[in-house]
Amino acid sequence: MTMASYCLALALFLIFATSCMATPFKTQKLAVYNMEGMAQCALGHNVFELADYGCWCGPGGSGTPIDGVDNCCMHHDKCYDAAVDDGDCRNVMEEYLDPDDWSCSNHTIVCKETTDKCKAALCNCDRNVVMCWSKFPKVTSHKGCTKSKRIW
């Protein structure tokens, strides 16, 4: 099993395990689950089908996005990168382990005010990608990237 496959399988398992035990829209989860909860809030469906969609959705990312949904994922990846590069977050792992502080109200994602720059930046990244996805029809078929994805 490649490292990319292992990371994807682990992430999907953790999301599945938590979703089985969690209360809907509980907002204090590991950061890796924030986007899924936000998608449930705003879109009304999960985004598991995007775990390995296109060139940018899921772990890693490179190349030209294959469509608008993949373009949203590219901007999300770059948003997370900027949070580290700008010094809001200390490292890449913090992006995936530090829970955002947000709420769901009438299918609207609200990032709560915080003095933690990393939480604020990541919450905005996650909210923005979900709002971007909302501009497109729900993905019903898997589209892969035409070339290999870069991992990390």
Coordinates of C-alpha atoms in Angstrom, one line a residue:
M1 CA 0.0 0.0 0.0
T2 CA 1.5 3.4 -1.0
M3 CA 1.7 6.2 1.6
A4 CA -1.0 8.1 -0.3
S5 CA -3.4 5.1 -0.1
Y6 CA -2.6 4.6 3.5
C7 CA -3.2 8.2 4.4
L8 CA -6.5 8.3 2.4
A9 CA -7.7 5.0 4.0
L10 CA -6.8 6.3 7.5
A11 CA -8.6 9.6 6.9
L12 CA -11.7 7.9 5.6
F13 CA -11.7 5.4 8.5
L14 CA -11.4 8.2 11.0
I15 CA -14.2 10.2 9.4
F16 CA -16.4 7.1 9.2
A17 CA -15.7 6.1 12.8
T18 CA -16.4 9.6 14.1
S19 CA -19.6 10.1 12.1
C20 CA -21.0 6.8 13.5
M21 CA -20.5 8.1 17.1
A22 CA -20.9 11.9 16.7
T23 CA -23.9 14.1 17.2
P24 CA -24.9 15.8 13.9
F25 CA -23.1 19.1 13.5
K26 CA -21.0 18.7 16.6
T27 CA -18.3 21.3 16.0
Q28 CA -15.5 20.3 18.4
K29 CA -14.0 17.5 16.4
L30 CA -10.6 17.1 15.0
A31 CA -9.9 19.5 12.1
V32 CA -10.0 16.7 9.6
Y33 CA -13.7 16.3 10.3
N34 CA -14.6 20.0 10.1
M35 CA -15.1 20.1 6.4
E36 CA -17.3 17.0 6.4
G37 CA -19.6 18.6 9.1
M38 CA -19.6 21.8 7.2
A39 CA -20.6 20.0 4.0
Q40 CA -23.5 18.3 5.9
C41 CA -24.6 21.7 7.2
A42 CA -24.5 23.7 4.0
L43 CA -24.9 21.0 1.3
G44 CA -27.0 18.4 3.1
H45 CA -24.7 15.5 2.0
N46 CA -21.3 14.1 2.7
V47 CA -18.3 14.7 0.6
F48 CA -16.7 11.2 0.8
E49 CA -16.9 11.0 -3.0
L50 CA -14.4 13.8 -3.1
A51 CA -11.7 12.0 -1.1
D52 CA -9.8 11.2 -4.3
Y53 CA -11.5 13.3 -6.9
G54 CA -9.6 15.1 -9.6
C55 CA -6.1 16.4 -9.2
W56 CA -6.6 18.4 -5.9
C57 CA -9.3 16.8 -3.8
G58 CA -8.0 14.5 -1.0
P59 CA -4.4 14.2 0.1
G60 CA -1.9 16.1 -1.9
G61 CA -2.6 17.9 -5.2
S62 CA -0.9 19.2 -8.2
G63 CA -1.5 20.1 -11.8
T64 CA -4.4 21.7 -13.5
P65 CA -7.8 21.2 -11.8
I66 CA -10.1 19.0 -14.0
D67 CA -13.3 21.1 -13.3
G68 CA -14.9 23.6 -10.9
V69 CA -15.1 21.2 -8.0
D70 CA -11.5 20.3 -8.3
N71 CA -10.6 24.0 -8.6
C72 CA -12.4 24.6 -5.2
C73 CA -10.1 21.8 -3.7
M74 CA -7.0 23.5 -5.2
H75 CA -7.9 26.8 -3.6
H76 CA -8.6 25.0 -0.3
D77 CA -5.1 23.3 -0.4
K78 CA -3.5 26.7 -1.1
C79 CA -5.5 28.3 1.7
Y80 CA -4.1 25.8 4.1
D81 CA -0.6 26.3 2.8
A82 CA -1.0 30.0 3.2
A83 CA -2.1 29.5 6.9
V84 CA 1.3 27.9 7.5
D85 CA 3.3 30.2 5.3
D86 CA 1.8 33.3 6.9
G87 CA 2.6 32.0 10.4
D88 CA -1.0 31.6 11.5
C89 CA -0.5 27.9 11.9
R90 CA 2.8 26.3 13.1
N91 CA 2.9 23.3 10.8
V92 CA 0.9 21.1 8.4
M93 CA -0.2 18.6 11.1
E94 CA -1.9 21.4 13.1
E95 CA -4.1 21.9 10.0
Y96 CA -5.5 18.4 10.4
L97 CA -5.5 18.0 14.2
D98 CA -6.7 21.3 15.6
P99 CA -10.5 21.6 15.6
D100 CA -12.2 24.6 14.1
D101 CA -14.8 26.5 16.2
W102 CA -17.9 26.9 14.0
S103 CA -21.6 26.5 14.1
C104 CA -24.4 25.6 11.7
S105 CA -27.5 27.8 11.5
N106 CA -30.1 27.4 8.8
H107 CA -27.6 25.6 6.4
T108 CA -25.1 28.5 7.0
I109 CA -21.6 27.9 8.3
V110 CA -20.5 30.4 10.9
C111 CA -16.9 30.5 12.0
K112 CA -16.9 31.7 15.6
E113 CA -14.6 34.6 16.6
T114 CA -11.4 33.5 18.2
T115 CA -8.0 34.9 19.1
D116 CA -6.4 31.7 17.7
K117 CA -5.2 32.8 14.3
C118 CA -4.8 29.2 13.1
K119 CA -8.3 28.1 14.0
A120 CA -9.7 31.3 12.4
A121 CA -7.7 30.8 9.2
L122 CA -8.6 27.1 8.8
C123 CA -12.2 27.6 9.6
N124 CA -12.4 30.2 6.8
C125 CA -10.6 27.8 4.4
D126 CA -13.0 25.0 5.2
R127 CA -16.1 27.2 5.0
N128 CA -14.9 28.7 1.7
V129 CA -14.3 25.3 0.0
V130 CA -17.8 24.1 1.0
M131 CA -19.4 27.4 -0.3
C132 CA -17.4 26.9 -3.5
W133 CA -18.7 23.3 -3.9
S134 CA -22.2 24.6 -3.4
K135 CA -21.9 26.3 -6.8
F136 CA -21.7 23.0 -8.5
P137 CA -24.0 19.9 -8.8
K138 CA -23.3 17.1 -6.3
V139 CA -20.5 14.9 -7.6
T140 CA -22.0 11.5 -8.6
S141 CA -19.1 9.9 -10.4
H142 CA -15.4 9.7 -9.7
K143 CA -13.1 11.7 -12.0
G144 CA -9.4 11.0 -11.6
C145 CA -6.5 13.2 -12.4
T146 CA -4.9 12.7 -15.8
K147 CA -1.4 12.6 -14.1
S148 CA -0.1 11.5 -10.8
K149 CA -0.9 13.6 -7.8
R150 CA 1.9 15.0 -5.6
I151 CA 1.4 13.9 -2.0
W152 CA 2.3 16.6 0.5

